Amino acid sequence: MNATEKDLPQLEESFIEEAERIISQYPVSKRSASLPLLHLWQRHFGFVSPQGVQWIAEKLDLEPIAVEEIATFYPMIRQRPLGHYQFKVCRTLSCALAGSYEIFEYIKKSCKTVNEVGHHVYVSEDGKFSVEFVECLAACGNAPVMMLNEEEWMDVTQTKIDAILNHLIREKRKEEF
Amino acid sequence: MAKAEYRLILKHADEPGYTVDIDCYLSHGGYQVLKKALAMPPDQIIQEVKISGLRGRGGAGFPTGVKWGFINHEKNTKPVYLLCNADESEPGTFKDRQIIYKDPHQLIEGMVISAYANRAHLAYIYIRGEFAKGAEILEKALAEARERNFLGKNILGSGYELEIYVFRGAGAYICGEETGLIESLEGKRAYPRIKPPYFPAVLGLYMCPTIVNNVETLCHVKHIVEMGGAEYARIGTPNNTGTRIWCVSGDVNKPGYYEYPCGAITFGELLYEVCGGIRNGNKLKAVIPGGSSAKVLRADKKYKIPKKKEDGSTEIVEMGLEDIPLDFDTVAATGSMSGSGGIIVMDHTRDMVECLRNIAEFYAHESCGQCTPCREGSLWMKKMLDRICTGGGRPEDSKLLLEVANHIAGRTICAFGEACSWPVQSFVEMFGEEFEAKQRKESSLEILEPLTNRTA
Ligand SMILES: Cc1cc2nc3c(=O)[nH]c(=O)nc-3n(C[C@H](O)[C@H](O)[C@H](O)COP(=O)(O)O)c2cc1C
Ligand code: SF4
Ligand code: FES
């Protein structure tokens, strides 16, 4: 166990095992595991903190800057938390032709995502919802397309958004009570 | 009646009851071709792929057998790697998704055969980060294949060993470019490498010979080994062999993916018969034939296409867009390309300046930033189009747009430079009057639907 692991009591045994399993898939160069470990970290903690960068760097015998450099290059890797429910609406041509900009505005309005925290990225006051534009999701035949966290949604309509939100709000209530 | 599809790669993908489980694949004859391949000398497989005329399905259409021939196995002492390009990031393209999500074992079988032919013992599937579910499906399929000894040590008693792992990208288009992909897989930023060497087959992953092929290309290899290269070459037309999956999106009634032999169907047949025509009974205005990087084609223009005559000589014939057969070479003869097979359709209500603005925003966002002409030019073109679309156009803008685009293509490290300038060059050339009208702020274009309802 290295120094950072000791500082991170929330790191479970299973997390470390999973990290080891990932590293074993790159027998030629551990450095290749940088992005996979960033994915792993983000899946667990929602975003990649400086601590995360530090831990991954130590795990892979790299300077933290080498990991930082990756974390800041790839749009899917985040350095700060986003909504608990993240809408990612495809902005690119086929989806735009099918009305994705209207869908984007509709989600923004419905989720009251009023705070613009980055270019094309909005978060709701309570931090529960975020909506952002992403580029082509490779499902253009079913435009407009979006992702809700890691789930893909095709042929999105305002009615579908309503149904999804109703469902999420019900789920959220369950969590809270 | 629309011409029936010829499904080779997508044969089972949409069959009711067909699943991603290995047992389902095995009950449909799965991994039988691998057995056949492992009994062949690797060079014979490369030879069959050469005879088949297979061209890469990732965008450039480079002959796969030729690419595989770049590695000299007698002299080479380094390990060889096989990389499957499953980044599927070219806007308008959604064919690899069908294979990964519905028939993952076909890809794995194609990969094991290709790795064996190229003497690779380690292979990675580089899958775009957004295909989280796809990565899961592949992981499970690989585990099943390992369990049945289609992967791992001493595969089916042949003495051949191979491991395949999945590597997830994270939302950067440039990872589709093969040297960007390699850098990314090495744990670095996905900065494409300076050429030469032109092919990773010379210097690739970890500075070793590396074969990079698209998902669909690797699936075709399986069918080539199954039927023999010569028999495969009978599908399609000379130099345009095999089937292709055309992904149609935009203003048609039935968007989707359709597999046909190369050259077997024209744009007209595909859009009007297979895809049920243009939406709302509208008129066809423009088609982007091979992913958003391909040059746009205007529906009411005539294209000069060289045609081989019976006696072997070629003549130039004039063709309307609708009569052009979908293959590699004829589409290339229009000045555009069939690229990744992503066909984006626009009808007469579409504002071409808005459409280009959308595409330009994509490239401005995705430039990796290494080369000044690409980094600055892509952003400059996007900003100009924003300005033109929000009422700030100036008469000299078309010329300036072309000038910027012309200063990118051919002056950059990777083909992204071309990919971001071709749309600008072709939209401005083909639809110059729309740009000029907008720049003169004429209202004659008000019937056109805006693409966006935002103001900036
Ligand atoms: C900017 C750019 C993006 C690319 N994106 C992809 C992609 O998403 N998928 C792909 O297979 N090839 C893509 N390519 C092509 C690859 O560089 C490479 O030519 C291809 O994977 C080779 O496989 P093939 O010969 O089987 O087509 C891209 C090329 C460029 C220049
Ligand atoms: S052409 Fe653009 S994307 Fe390609 S290496 Fe240069 S800056 Fe990067
Ligand atoms: S353009 Fe939206 S999925 Fe391709």
mmCIF file of N, CA, C and O in Angstrom, chain B residues 101-131:
data_model
loop_
_atom_site.group_PDB
_atom_site.id
_atom_site.type_symbol
_atom_site.label_atom_id
_atom_site.label_comp_id
_atom_site.label_asym_id
_atom_site.label_seq_id
_atom_site.Cartn_x
_atom_site.Cartn_y
_atom_site.Cartn_z
ATOM 1 N N TYR B 101 -22.743 -4.437 -30.822
ATOM 2 C CA TYR B 101 -23.876 -4.618 -29.905
ATOM 3 C C TYR B 101 -24.686 -5.877 -30.204
ATOM 4 O O TYR B 101 -25.390 -6.376 -29.330
ATOM 5 N N LYS B 102 -24.612 -6.359 -31.460
ATOM 6 C CA LYS B 102 -25.498 -7.463 -31.818
ATOM 7 C C LYS B 102 -24.781 -8.751 -32.198
ATOM 8 O O LYS B 102 -25.381 -9.808 -32.176
ATOM 9 N N ASP B 103 -23.520 -8.651 -32.607
ATOM 10 C CA ASP B 103 -22.823 -9.859 -33.053
ATOM 11 C C ASP B 103 -21.336 -9.768 -32.694
ATOM 12 O O ASP B 103 -20.472 -9.872 -33.563
ATOM 13 N N PRO B 104 -21.031 -9.619 -31.392
ATOM 14 C CA PRO B 104 -19.632 -9.354 -31.003
ATOM 15 C C PRO B 104 -18.690 -10.501 -31.354
ATOM 16 O O PRO B 104 -17.522 -10.276 -31.631
ATOM 17 N N HIS B 105 -19.213 -11.725 -31.346
ATOM 18 C CA HIS B 105 -18.320 -12.858 -31.614
ATOM 19 C C HIS B 105 -17.841 -12.889 -33.057
ATOM 20 O O HIS B 105 -16.773 -13.411 -33.355
ATOM 21 N N GLN B 106 -18.644 -12.306 -33.955
ATOM 22 C CA GLN B 106 -18.172 -12.230 -35.341
ATOM 23 C C GLN B 106 -16.900 -11.387 -35.401
ATOM 24 O O GLN B 106 -15.930 -11.738 -36.081
ATOM 25 N N LEU B 107 -16.899 -10.288 -34.663
ATOM 26 C CA LEU B 107 -15.711 -9.430 -34.632
ATOM 27 C C LEU B 107 -14.537 -10.170 -34.004
ATOM 28 O O LEU B 107 -13.417 -10.134 -34.514
ATOM 29 N N ILE B 108 -14.814 -10.875 -32.897
ATOM 30 C CA ILE B 108 -13.720 -11.580 -32.212
ATOM 31 C C ILE B 108 -13.137 -12.664 -33.125
ATOM 32 O O ILE B 108 -11.919 -12.793 -33.264
ATOM 33 N N GLU B 109 -14.011 -13.398 -33.810
ATOM 34 C CA GLU B 109 -13.506 -14.441 -34.713
ATOM 35 C C GLU B 109 -12.655 -13.797 -35.816
ATOM 36 O O GLU B 109 -11.553 -14.277 -36.127
ATOM 37 N N GLY B 110 -13.157 -12.713 -36.383
ATOM 38 C CA GLY B 110 -12.395 -12.004 -37.417
ATOM 39 C C GLY B 110 -11.052 -11.526 -36.885
ATOM 40 O O GLY B 110 -10.028 -11.587 -37.573
ATOM 41 N N MET B 111 -11.049 -11.078 -35.634
ATOM 42 C CA MET B 111 -9.799 -10.582 -35.043
ATOM 43 C C MET B 111 -8.805 -11.697 -34.785
ATOM 44 O O MET B 111 -7.603 -11.530 -35.020
ATOM 45 N N VAL B 112 -9.288 -12.839 -34.282
ATOM 46 C CA VAL B 112 -8.347 -13.936 -33.996
ATOM 47 C C VAL B 112 -7.711 -14.404 -35.309
ATOM 48 O O VAL B 112 -6.491 -14.605 -35.390
ATOM 49 N N ILE B 113 -8.528 -14.497 -36.356
ATOM 50 C CA ILE B 113 -7.987 -14.910 -37.660
ATOM 51 C C ILE B 113 -6.968 -13.883 -38.157
ATOM 52 O O ILE B 113 -5.868 -14.243 -38.599
ATOM 53 N N SER B 114 -7.314 -12.609 -38.064
ATOM 54 C CA SER B 114 -6.414 -11.556 -38.557
ATOM 55 C C SER B 114 -5.127 -11.497 -37.736
ATOM 56 O O SER B 114 -4.039 -11.284 -38.285
ATOM 57 N N ALA B 115 -5.252 -11.671 -36.430
ATOM 58 C CA ALA B 115 -4.070 -11.656 -35.564
ATOM 59 C C ALA B 115 -3.164 -12.834 -35.902
ATOM 60 O O ALA B 115 -1.939 -12.690 -35.996
ATOM 61 N N TYR B 116 -3.773 -13.988 -36.121
ATOM 62 C CA TYR B 116 -2.999 -15.181 -36.485
ATOM 63 C C TYR B 116 -2.252 -14.945 -37.801
ATOM 64 O O TYR B 116 -1.055 -15.220 -37.916
ATOM 65 N N ALA B 117 -2.950 -14.383 -38.787
ATOM 66 C CA ALA B 117 -2.324 -14.132 -40.084
ATOM 67 C C ALA B 117 -1.146 -13.173 -39.938
ATOM 68 O O ALA B 117 -0.134 -13.316 -40.616
ATOM 69 N N ASN B 118 -1.266 -12.212 -39.043
ATOM 70 C CA ASN B 118 -0.213 -11.198 -38.881
ATOM 71 C C ASN B 118 0.761 -11.527 -37.754
ATOM 72 O O ASN B 118 1.574 -10.690 -37.374
ATOM 73 N N ARG B 119 0.681 -12.715 -37.214
ATOM 74 C CA ARG B 119 1.588 -13.186 -36.145
ATOM 75 C C ARG B 119 1.522 -12.299 -34.907
ATOM 76 O O ARG B 119 2.537 -12.046 -34.239
ATOM 77 N N ALA B 120 0.347 -11.790 -34.588
ATOM 78 C CA ALA B 120 0.188 -10.980 -33.382
ATOM 79 C C ALA B 120 -0.263 -11.877 -32.238
ATOM 80 O O ALA B 120 -1.048 -12.803 -32.440
ATOM 81 N N HIS B 121 0.253 -11.611 -31.042
ATOM 82 C CA HIS B 121 -0.166 -12.380 -29.873
ATOM 83 C C HIS B 121 -0.869 -11.518 -28.841
ATOM 84 O O HIS B 121 -1.272 -11.998 -27.783
ATOM 85 N N LEU B 122 -0.953 -10.233 -29.152
ATOM 86 C CA LEU B 122 -1.655 -9.321 -28.258
ATOM 87 C C LEU B 122 -2.434 -8.344 -29.135
ATOM 88 O O LEU B 122 -1.889 -7.810 -30.104
ATOM 89 N N ALA B 123 -3.712 -8.182 -28.810
ATOM 90 C CA ALA B 123 -4.548 -7.291 -29.620
ATOM 91 C C ALA B 123 -5.442 -6.485 -28.695
ATOM 92 O O ALA B 123 -5.780 -6.932 -27.597
ATOM 93 N N TYR B 124 -5.779 -5.286 -29.129
ATOM 94 C CA TYR B 124 -6.702 -4.453 -28.359
ATOM 95 C C TYR B 124 -7.843 -4.000 -29.254
ATOM 96 O O TYR B 124 -7.654 -3.776 -30.448
ATOM 97 N N ILE B 125 -9.002 -3.873 -28.636
ATOM 98 C CA ILE B 125 -10.124 -3.244 -29.323
ATOM 99 C C ILE B 125 -10.247 -1.846 -28.732
ATOM 100 O O ILE B 125 -10.527 -1.701 -27.533
ATOM 101 N N TYR B 126 -9.987 -0.833 -29.536
ATOM 102 C CA TYR B 126 -10.105 0.543 -29.046
ATOM 103 C C TYR B 126 -11.532 1.001 -29.320
ATOM 104 O O TYR B 126 -11.899 1.300 -30.446
ATOM 105 N N ILE B 127 -12.342 1.058 -28.280
ATOM 106 C CA ILE B 127 -13.769 1.377 -28.455
ATOM 107 C C ILE B 127 -14.046 2.756 -27.885
ATOM 108 O O ILE B 127 -13.493 3.141 -26.840
ATOM 109 N N ARG B 128 -14.880 3.521 -28.570
ATOM 110 C CA ARG B 128 -15.167 4.873 -28.087
ATOM 111 C C ARG B 128 -15.794 4.818 -26.696
ATOM 112 O O ARG B 128 -16.579 3.911 -26.381
ATOM 113 N N GLY B 129 -15.472 5.790 -25.878
ATOM 114 C CA GLY B 129 -15.913 5.788 -24.487
ATOM 115 C C GLY B 129 -17.420 5.757 -24.319
ATOM 116 O O GLY B 129 -17.942 5.180 -23.367
ATOM 117 N N GLU B 130 -18.135 6.370 -25.255
ATOM 118 C CA GLU B 130 -19.592 6.444 -25.126
ATOM 119 C C GLU B 130 -20.254 5.075 -25.301
ATOM 120 O O GLU B 130 -21.382 4.882 -24.863
ATOM 121 N N PHE B 131 -19.566 4.135 -25.950
ATOM 122 C CA PHE B 131 -20.112 2.780 -26.087
ATOM 123 C C PHE B 131 -19.832 1.999 -24.799
ATOM 124 O O PHE B 131 -19.179 0.958 -24.822
#
